[in-house]
Coordinates of C-alpha atoms and ligand atoms in Angstrom, one line a residue:
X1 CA 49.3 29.4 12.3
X2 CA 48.4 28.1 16.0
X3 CA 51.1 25.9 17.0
X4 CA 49.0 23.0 17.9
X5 CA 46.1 22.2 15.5
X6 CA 44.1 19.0 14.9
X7 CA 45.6 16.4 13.3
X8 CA 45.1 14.9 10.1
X9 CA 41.7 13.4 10.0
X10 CA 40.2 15.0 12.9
X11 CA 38.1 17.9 13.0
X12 CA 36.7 20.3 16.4
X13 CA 32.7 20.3 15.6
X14 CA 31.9 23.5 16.9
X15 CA 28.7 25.1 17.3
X16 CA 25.9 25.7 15.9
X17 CA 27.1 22.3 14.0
X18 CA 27.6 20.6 17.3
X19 CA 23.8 21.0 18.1
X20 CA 23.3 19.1 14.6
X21 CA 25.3 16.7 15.0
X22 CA 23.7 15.7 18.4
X23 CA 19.8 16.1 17.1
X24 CA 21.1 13.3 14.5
X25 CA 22.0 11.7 17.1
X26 CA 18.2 12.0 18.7
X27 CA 16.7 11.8 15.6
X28 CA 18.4 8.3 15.3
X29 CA 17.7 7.1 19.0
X30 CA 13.6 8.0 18.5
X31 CA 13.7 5.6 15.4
X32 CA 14.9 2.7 16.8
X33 CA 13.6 2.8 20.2
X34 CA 10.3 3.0 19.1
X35 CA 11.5 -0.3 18.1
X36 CA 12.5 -1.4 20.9
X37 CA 16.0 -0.5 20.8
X38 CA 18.4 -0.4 23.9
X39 CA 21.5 1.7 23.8
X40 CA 25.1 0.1 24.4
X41 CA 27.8 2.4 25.6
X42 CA 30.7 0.3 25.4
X43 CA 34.8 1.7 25.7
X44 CA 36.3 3.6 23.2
X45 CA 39.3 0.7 23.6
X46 CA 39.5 -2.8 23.6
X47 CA 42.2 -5.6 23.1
X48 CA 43.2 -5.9 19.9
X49 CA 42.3 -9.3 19.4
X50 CA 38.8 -8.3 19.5
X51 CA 39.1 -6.5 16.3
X52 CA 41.4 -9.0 14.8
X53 CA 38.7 -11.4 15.2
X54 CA 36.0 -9.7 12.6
X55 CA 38.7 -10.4 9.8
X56 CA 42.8 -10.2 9.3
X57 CA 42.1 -9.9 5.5
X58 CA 40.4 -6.3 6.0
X59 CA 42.6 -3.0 5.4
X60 CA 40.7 -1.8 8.5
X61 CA 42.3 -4.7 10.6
X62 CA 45.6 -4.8 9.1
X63 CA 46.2 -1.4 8.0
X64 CA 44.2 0.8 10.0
X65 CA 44.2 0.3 13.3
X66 CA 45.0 2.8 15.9
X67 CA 46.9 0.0 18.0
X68 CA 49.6 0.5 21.3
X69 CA 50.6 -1.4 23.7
X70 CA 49.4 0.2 27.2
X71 CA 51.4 0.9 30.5
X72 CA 50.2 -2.7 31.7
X73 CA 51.7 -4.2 28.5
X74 CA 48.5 -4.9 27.0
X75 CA 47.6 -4.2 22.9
X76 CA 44.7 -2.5 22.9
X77 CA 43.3 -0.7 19.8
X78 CA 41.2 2.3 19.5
X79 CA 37.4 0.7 18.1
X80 CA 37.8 1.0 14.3
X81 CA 33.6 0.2 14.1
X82 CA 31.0 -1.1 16.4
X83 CA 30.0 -4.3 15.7
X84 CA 33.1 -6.3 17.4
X85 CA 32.5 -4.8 20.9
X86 CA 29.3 -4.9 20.7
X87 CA 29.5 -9.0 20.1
X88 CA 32.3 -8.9 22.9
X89 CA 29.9 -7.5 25.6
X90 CA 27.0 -9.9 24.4
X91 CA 29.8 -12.5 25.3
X92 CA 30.6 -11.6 28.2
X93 CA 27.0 -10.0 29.6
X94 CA 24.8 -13.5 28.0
X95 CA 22.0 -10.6 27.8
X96 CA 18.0 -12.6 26.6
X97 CA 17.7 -12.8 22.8
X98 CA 17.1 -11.6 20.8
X99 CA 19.5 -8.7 22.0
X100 CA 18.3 -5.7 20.5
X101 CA 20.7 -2.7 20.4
X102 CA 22.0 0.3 19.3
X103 CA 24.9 2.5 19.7
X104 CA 26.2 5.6 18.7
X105 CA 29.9 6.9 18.9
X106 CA 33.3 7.4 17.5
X107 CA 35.4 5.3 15.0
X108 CA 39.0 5.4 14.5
X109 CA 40.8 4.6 10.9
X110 CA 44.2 5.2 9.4
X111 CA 42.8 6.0 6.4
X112 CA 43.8 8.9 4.1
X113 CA 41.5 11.8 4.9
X114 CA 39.6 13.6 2.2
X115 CA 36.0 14.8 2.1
X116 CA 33.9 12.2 3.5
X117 CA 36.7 9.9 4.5
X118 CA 38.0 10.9 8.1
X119 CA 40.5 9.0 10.9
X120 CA 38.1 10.2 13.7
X121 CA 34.5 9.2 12.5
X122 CA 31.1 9.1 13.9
X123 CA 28.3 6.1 13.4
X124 CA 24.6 5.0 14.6
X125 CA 24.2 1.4 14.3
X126 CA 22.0 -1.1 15.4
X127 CA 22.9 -4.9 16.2
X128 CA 20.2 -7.8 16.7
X129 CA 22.3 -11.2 18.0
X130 CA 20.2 -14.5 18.6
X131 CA 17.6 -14.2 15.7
X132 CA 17.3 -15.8 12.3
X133 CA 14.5 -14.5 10.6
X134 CA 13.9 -12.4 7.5
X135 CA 11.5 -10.3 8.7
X136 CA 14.1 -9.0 11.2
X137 CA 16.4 -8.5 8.4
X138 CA 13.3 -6.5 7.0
X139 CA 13.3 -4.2 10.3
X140 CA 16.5 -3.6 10.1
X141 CA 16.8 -2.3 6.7
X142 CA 13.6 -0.6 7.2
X143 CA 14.3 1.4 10.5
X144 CA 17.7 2.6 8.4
X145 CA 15.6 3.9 5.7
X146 CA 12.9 5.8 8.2
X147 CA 16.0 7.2 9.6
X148 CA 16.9 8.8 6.4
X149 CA 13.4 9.6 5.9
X150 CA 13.3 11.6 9.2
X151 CA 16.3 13.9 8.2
X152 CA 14.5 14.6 5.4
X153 CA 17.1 13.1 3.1
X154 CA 15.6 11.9 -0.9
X155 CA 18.2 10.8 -2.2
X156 CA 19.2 7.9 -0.9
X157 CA 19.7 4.7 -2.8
X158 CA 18.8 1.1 -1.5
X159 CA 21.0 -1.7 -3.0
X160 CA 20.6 -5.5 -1.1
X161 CA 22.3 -8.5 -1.8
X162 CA 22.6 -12.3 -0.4
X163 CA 25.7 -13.8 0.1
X164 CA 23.7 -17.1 0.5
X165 CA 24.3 -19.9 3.3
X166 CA 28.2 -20.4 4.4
X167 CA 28.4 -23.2 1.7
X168 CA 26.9 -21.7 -1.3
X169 CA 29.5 -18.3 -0.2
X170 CA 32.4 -20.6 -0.1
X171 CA 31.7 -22.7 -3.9
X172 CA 31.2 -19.1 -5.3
X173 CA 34.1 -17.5 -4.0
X174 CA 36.1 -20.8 -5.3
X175 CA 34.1 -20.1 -8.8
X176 CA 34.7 -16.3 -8.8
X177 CA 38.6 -17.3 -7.8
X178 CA 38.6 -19.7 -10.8
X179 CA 37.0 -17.1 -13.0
X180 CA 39.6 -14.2 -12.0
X181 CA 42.6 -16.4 -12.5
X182 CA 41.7 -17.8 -15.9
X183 CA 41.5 -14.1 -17.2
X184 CA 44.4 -12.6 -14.6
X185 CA 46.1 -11.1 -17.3
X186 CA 43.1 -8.7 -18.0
X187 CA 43.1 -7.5 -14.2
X188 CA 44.5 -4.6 -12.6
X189 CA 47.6 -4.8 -10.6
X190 CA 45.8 -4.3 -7.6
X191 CA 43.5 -6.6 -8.4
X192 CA 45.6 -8.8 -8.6
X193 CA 46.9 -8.4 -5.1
X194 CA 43.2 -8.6 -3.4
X195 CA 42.4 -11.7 -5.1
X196 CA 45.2 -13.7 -3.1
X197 CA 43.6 -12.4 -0.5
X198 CA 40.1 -12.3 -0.5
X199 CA 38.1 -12.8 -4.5
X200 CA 35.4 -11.3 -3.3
X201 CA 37.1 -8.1 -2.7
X202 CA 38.3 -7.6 -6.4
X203 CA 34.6 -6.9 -7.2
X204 CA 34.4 -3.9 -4.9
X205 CA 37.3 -3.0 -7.4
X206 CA 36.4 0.7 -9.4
X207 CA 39.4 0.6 -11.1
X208 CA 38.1 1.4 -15.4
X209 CA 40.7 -1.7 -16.5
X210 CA 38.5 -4.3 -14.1
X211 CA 35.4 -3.0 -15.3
X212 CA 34.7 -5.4 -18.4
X213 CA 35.7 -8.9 -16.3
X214 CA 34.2 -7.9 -13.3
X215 CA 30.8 -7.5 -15.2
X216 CA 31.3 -10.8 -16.6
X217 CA 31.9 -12.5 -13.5
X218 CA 30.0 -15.2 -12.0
X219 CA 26.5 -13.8 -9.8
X220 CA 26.2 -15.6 -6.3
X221 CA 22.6 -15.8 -7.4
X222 CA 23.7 -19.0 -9.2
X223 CA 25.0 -20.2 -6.4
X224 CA 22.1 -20.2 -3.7
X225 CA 20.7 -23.5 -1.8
X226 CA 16.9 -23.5 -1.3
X227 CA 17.3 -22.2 2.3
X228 CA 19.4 -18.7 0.9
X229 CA 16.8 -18.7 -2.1
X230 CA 13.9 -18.7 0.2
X231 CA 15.5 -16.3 3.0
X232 CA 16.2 -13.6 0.3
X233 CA 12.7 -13.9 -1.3
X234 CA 11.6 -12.9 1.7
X235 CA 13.5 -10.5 2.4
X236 CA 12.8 -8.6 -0.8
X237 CA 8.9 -9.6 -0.5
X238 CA 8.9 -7.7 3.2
X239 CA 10.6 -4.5 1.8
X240 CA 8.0 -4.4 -1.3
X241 CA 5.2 -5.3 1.5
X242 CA 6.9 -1.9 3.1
X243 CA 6.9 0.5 0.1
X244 CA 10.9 0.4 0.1
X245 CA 12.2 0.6 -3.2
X246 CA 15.3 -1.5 -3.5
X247 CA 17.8 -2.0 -6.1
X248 CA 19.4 -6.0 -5.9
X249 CA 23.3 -5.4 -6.5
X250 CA 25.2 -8.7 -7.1
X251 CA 28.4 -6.8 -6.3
X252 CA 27.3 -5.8 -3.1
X253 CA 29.8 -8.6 -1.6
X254 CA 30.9 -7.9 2.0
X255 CA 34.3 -9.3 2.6
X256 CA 34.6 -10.6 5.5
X257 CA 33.7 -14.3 5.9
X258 CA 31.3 -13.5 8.5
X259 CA 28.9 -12.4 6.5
X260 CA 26.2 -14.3 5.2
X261 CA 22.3 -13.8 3.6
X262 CA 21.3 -10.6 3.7
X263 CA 23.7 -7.3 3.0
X264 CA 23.0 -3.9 2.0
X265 CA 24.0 -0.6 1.7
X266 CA 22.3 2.9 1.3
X267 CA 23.7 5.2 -1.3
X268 CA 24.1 9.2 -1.1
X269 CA 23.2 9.4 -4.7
X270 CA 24.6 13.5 -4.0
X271 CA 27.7 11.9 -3.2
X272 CA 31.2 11.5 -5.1
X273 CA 31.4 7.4 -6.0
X274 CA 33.9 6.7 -3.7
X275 CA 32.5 8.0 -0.9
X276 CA 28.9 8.0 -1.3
X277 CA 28.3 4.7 1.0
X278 CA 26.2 5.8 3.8
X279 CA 25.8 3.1 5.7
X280 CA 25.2 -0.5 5.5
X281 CA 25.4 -3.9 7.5
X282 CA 24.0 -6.9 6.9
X283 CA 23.9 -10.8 8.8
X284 CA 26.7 -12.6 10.1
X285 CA 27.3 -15.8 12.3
X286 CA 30.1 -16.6 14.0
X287 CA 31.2 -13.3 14.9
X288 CA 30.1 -14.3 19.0
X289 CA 32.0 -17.8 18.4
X290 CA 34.7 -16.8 17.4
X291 CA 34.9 -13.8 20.7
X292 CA 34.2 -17.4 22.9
X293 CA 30.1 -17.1 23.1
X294 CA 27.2 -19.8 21.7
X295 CA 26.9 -19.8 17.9
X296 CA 25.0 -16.6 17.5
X297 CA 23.1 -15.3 14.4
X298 CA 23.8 -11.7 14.4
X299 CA 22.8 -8.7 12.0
X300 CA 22.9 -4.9 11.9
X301 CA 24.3 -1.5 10.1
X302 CA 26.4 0.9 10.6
X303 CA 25.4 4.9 9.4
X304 CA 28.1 7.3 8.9
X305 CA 27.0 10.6 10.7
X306 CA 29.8 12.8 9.0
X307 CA 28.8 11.5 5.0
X308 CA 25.3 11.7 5.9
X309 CA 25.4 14.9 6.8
X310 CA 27.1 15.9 4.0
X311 CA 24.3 14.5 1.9
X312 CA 22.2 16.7 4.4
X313 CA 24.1 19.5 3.1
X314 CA 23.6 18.7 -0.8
X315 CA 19.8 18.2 -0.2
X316 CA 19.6 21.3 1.9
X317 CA 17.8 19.7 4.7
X318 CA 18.4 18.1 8.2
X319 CA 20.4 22.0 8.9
X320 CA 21.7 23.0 12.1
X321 CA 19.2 24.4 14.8
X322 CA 19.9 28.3 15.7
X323 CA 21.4 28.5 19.0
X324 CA 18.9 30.8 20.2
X325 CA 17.7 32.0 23.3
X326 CA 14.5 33.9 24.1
X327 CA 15.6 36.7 26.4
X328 CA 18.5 38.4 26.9
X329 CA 18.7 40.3 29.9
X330 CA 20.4 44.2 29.7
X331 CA 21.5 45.3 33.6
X332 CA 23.1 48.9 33.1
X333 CA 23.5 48.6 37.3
X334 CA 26.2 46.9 37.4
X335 CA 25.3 43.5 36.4
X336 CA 23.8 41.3 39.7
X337 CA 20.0 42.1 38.4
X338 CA 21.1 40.4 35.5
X339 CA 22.6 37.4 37.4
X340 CA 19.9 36.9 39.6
X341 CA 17.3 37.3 36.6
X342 CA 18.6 35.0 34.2
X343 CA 18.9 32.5 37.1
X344 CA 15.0 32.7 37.7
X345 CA 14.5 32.8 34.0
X346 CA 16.3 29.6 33.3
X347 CA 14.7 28.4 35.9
X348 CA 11.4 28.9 34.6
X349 CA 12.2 27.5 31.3
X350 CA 12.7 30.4 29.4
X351 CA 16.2 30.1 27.8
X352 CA 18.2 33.6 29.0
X353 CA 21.4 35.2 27.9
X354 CA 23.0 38.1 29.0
X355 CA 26.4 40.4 28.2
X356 CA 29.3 40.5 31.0
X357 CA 32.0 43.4 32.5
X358 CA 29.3 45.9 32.7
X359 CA 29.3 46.9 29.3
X360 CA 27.4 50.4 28.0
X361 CA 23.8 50.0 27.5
X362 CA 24.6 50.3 23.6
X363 CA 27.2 47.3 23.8
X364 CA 25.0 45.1 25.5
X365 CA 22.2 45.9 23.2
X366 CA 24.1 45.0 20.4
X367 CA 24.6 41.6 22.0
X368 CA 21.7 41.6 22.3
X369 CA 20.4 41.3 19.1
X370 CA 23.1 39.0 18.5
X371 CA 21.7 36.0 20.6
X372 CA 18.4 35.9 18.4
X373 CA 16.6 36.7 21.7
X374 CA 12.8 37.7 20.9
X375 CA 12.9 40.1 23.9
X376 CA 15.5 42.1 25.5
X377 CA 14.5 42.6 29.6
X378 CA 16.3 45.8 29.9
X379 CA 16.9 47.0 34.0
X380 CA 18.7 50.6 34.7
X381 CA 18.2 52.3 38.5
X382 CA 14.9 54.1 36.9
X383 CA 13.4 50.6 36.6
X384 CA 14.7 48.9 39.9
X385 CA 13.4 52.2 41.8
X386 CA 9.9 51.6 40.2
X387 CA 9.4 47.6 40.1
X388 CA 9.8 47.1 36.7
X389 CA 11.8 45.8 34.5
X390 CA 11.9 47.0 30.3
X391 CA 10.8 44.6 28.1
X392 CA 11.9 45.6 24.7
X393 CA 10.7 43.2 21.6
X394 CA 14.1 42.6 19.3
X395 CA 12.1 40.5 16.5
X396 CA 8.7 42.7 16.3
X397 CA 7.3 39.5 13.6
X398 CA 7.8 37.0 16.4
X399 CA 6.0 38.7 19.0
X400 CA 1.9 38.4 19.6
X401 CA 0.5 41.6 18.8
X402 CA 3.4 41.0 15.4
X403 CA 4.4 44.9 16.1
X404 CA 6.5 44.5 18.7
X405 CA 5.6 47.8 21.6
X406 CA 8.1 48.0 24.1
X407 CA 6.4 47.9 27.5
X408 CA 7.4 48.2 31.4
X409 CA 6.3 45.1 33.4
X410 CA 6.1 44.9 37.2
X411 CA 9.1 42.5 38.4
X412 CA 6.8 40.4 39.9
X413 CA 4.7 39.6 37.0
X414 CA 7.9 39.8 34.4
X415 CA 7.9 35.7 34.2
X416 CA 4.3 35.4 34.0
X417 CA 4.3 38.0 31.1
X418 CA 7.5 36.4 28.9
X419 CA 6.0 32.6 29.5
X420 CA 2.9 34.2 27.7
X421 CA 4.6 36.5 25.3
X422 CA 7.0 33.4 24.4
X423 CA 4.1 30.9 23.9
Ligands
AMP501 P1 31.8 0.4 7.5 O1 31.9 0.2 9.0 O2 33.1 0.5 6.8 O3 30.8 -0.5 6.8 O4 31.2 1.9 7.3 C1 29.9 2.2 7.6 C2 29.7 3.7 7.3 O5 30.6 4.4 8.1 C3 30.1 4.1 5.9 O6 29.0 3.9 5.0 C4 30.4 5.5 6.1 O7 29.3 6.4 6.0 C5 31.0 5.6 7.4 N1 32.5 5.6 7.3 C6 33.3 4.5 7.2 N2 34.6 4.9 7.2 C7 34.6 6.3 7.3 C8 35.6 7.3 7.4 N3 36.9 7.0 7.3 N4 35.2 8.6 7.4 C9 33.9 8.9 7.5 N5 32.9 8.0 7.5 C10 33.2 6.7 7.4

């Protein structure tokens, strides 16, 4: 064992699985800035306060934070999600709404690792702040589900909820509070202990004991005004409008107060319950307030890259791209032809490898093969002292004439010939 490894929670992505990992990235950035989609890079560390400020009552806040207090005495945390900084730099940038954004980076959580759950995490998001409107909340949800679609993934599960206007959130959370303390006696421990905190929270609960009084719980359904009635009815009438199938989940509760109207979450329907959230997000107000901006109405998701691509794995699609190139250039002269060929070949456009220390011609044609080059350029002094340069076909089904002859090319024409043989 290495004396220094990663530690818990944190991983090395390594190629070919690096390559992945940054396609979902493009794959994620097409989608939404077809939509008109800006990217925010914002810093990796902020002052704790802006975290503190999306909720005290969430284990991510209070339990998770990667917090320390920097040389200049200030506590600054490392980002445990998005959605705070990116509210922060609407504050302090006023950007024109509606502000549409999206990001892509890093998350940090305590958390205890397993598969799926990580302390070092990656997410896509988007964010919309200054617009209250449905059919946004239809985009949203939309563009997260073409994403998917683009990956290839199937099985993926839409659930959507309403938490209804502030008011209609705040008499069902006193109801639901009620409900849980007139039958305490039949909750979990732990139950217990979340609904002091936060009642909403004790439906997320997947304990078997809470099972039977959580299903019997009041449904914020009963709850809604006209105005949370109407928003959600359109909602759902957009995604039908859209072909999205949807499931409505009454449990789908988000806990922290900001929320409001419209949540969701996509489901990994491959993946183990506890971990099988792939993303979600939903609408939330007071989020920009509360950082010191204009009441702001804000919405968005967040996608887990590292779950999702485990659900890439399960479906078998979305896989890493080979790490190819197309020619891999053999010098048996010492090794300068090779340099100053690969150097015109890249420039060209034609991806070129080639082996190093002036290895035997069987050594570097072995390495050859091992790139996944379709051709091997092959130069000894016979080919220098004629003009030409070998070009040997390693993958006779990829080449044009599908046989793959081996044929000697004047230098000058070796570029023109690959471009052609390569296209
Ligand atoms: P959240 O910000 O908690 O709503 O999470 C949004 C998405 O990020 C989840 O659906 C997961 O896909 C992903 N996620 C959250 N926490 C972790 C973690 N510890 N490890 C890996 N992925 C995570």
């Amino acid at each position: 064992m290495p004396e220094f490894q990663t530690s818990p929670g944190m991983r090395d992505i390594l190629p070919p699985e690096s390559a992945r990992w940054r396609r979902f990235v493009e794959v994620f950035a097409l989608t939404v800035e077809r939509a008109g989609y800006g990217q925010v890079i914002s810093p990796l560390l902020e002052d704790l306060g802006v975290f503190q400020r999306i909720g005290d009552a969430t284990d991510v806040v209070t339990k998770e934070m990667y917090d320390f207090v920097d040389k200049g005495g200030r506590h600054i945390a490392l980002r445990p999600e998005l959605t705070a900084s990116v509210c922060r730099a609407f504050v302090q940038h006023r950007p024109v709404t509606p502000w549409k954004v999206w990001y892509h980076g890093s998350q940090f959580r305590y958390e205890k690792p397993q598969r799926g759950r990580y302390r070092q995490f990656d997410q896509v998001g988007i964010e919309v702040l200054g617009a209250d409107d449905p059919n946004l909340d239809v985009e949203i949800i939309a563009l997260g589900w073409e994403f998917y679609r683009a990956l290839g993934l199937t099985q993926v599960k839409l659930l959507v909820n309403s938490l209804g206007e502030p008011e209609d959130r705040a008499r069902y959370v006193a109801a639901l509070a009620a409900y849980f303390e007139a039958n305490l006696h039949q909750l979990s421990d732990d139950s217990r202990t979340t609904l002091q905190k936060n009642p909403l929270r004790v439906l997320d609960s997947k304990r078997e004991q809470d099972a039977a009084i959580i299903a019997g719980a009041p449904r914020i359904a009963e709850f809604y005004s006209e105005k949370a009635a109407a928003h959600f009815a359109a909602v759902q009438t957009g995604l039908a409008a859209l072909g999205i199938p949807f499931t409505v989940e009454a449990k789908l509760v988000r806990g922290l107060d900001y929320y409001r109207h419209t949540t969701f979450e996509y489901q990994g329907l491959t993946l183990d319950s506890a971990q099988n959230a792939l993303g979600g997000g939903g609408r939330y107000d007071g989020l920009v307030e509360s950082l010191g901006g204009p009441a702001t109405p804000g919405i968005g998701f967040a996608l887990g890259l590292d779950r999702t691509l485990l659900a890439c794995d399960d479906e078998g699609v979305f896989a890493a791209p080979a790490a190819e190139v197309s020619v891999f250039v053999v010098d048996t002269t010492g090794g300068a032809e090779a340099l100053a060929l690969t150097t015109q070949l890249r420039a060209a456009g034609i991806a070129a490898d080639r082996a190093y220390e002036n290895r035997s011609m069987k050594s570097q044609m072995k390495a050859a093969d091992r790139s996944g080059a379709t051709y091997a350029v092959i130069i000894g002094t016979h080919e220098i002292e004629a003009g030409v340069a070998v070009v040997r076909p390693l993958r006779a089904e990829r080449t044009p004439d599908g046989e793959g002859t081996q044929s000697s090319v004047p230098r000058n024409l070796l570029i023109d010939h690959l471009q052609k043989a390569l296209s």
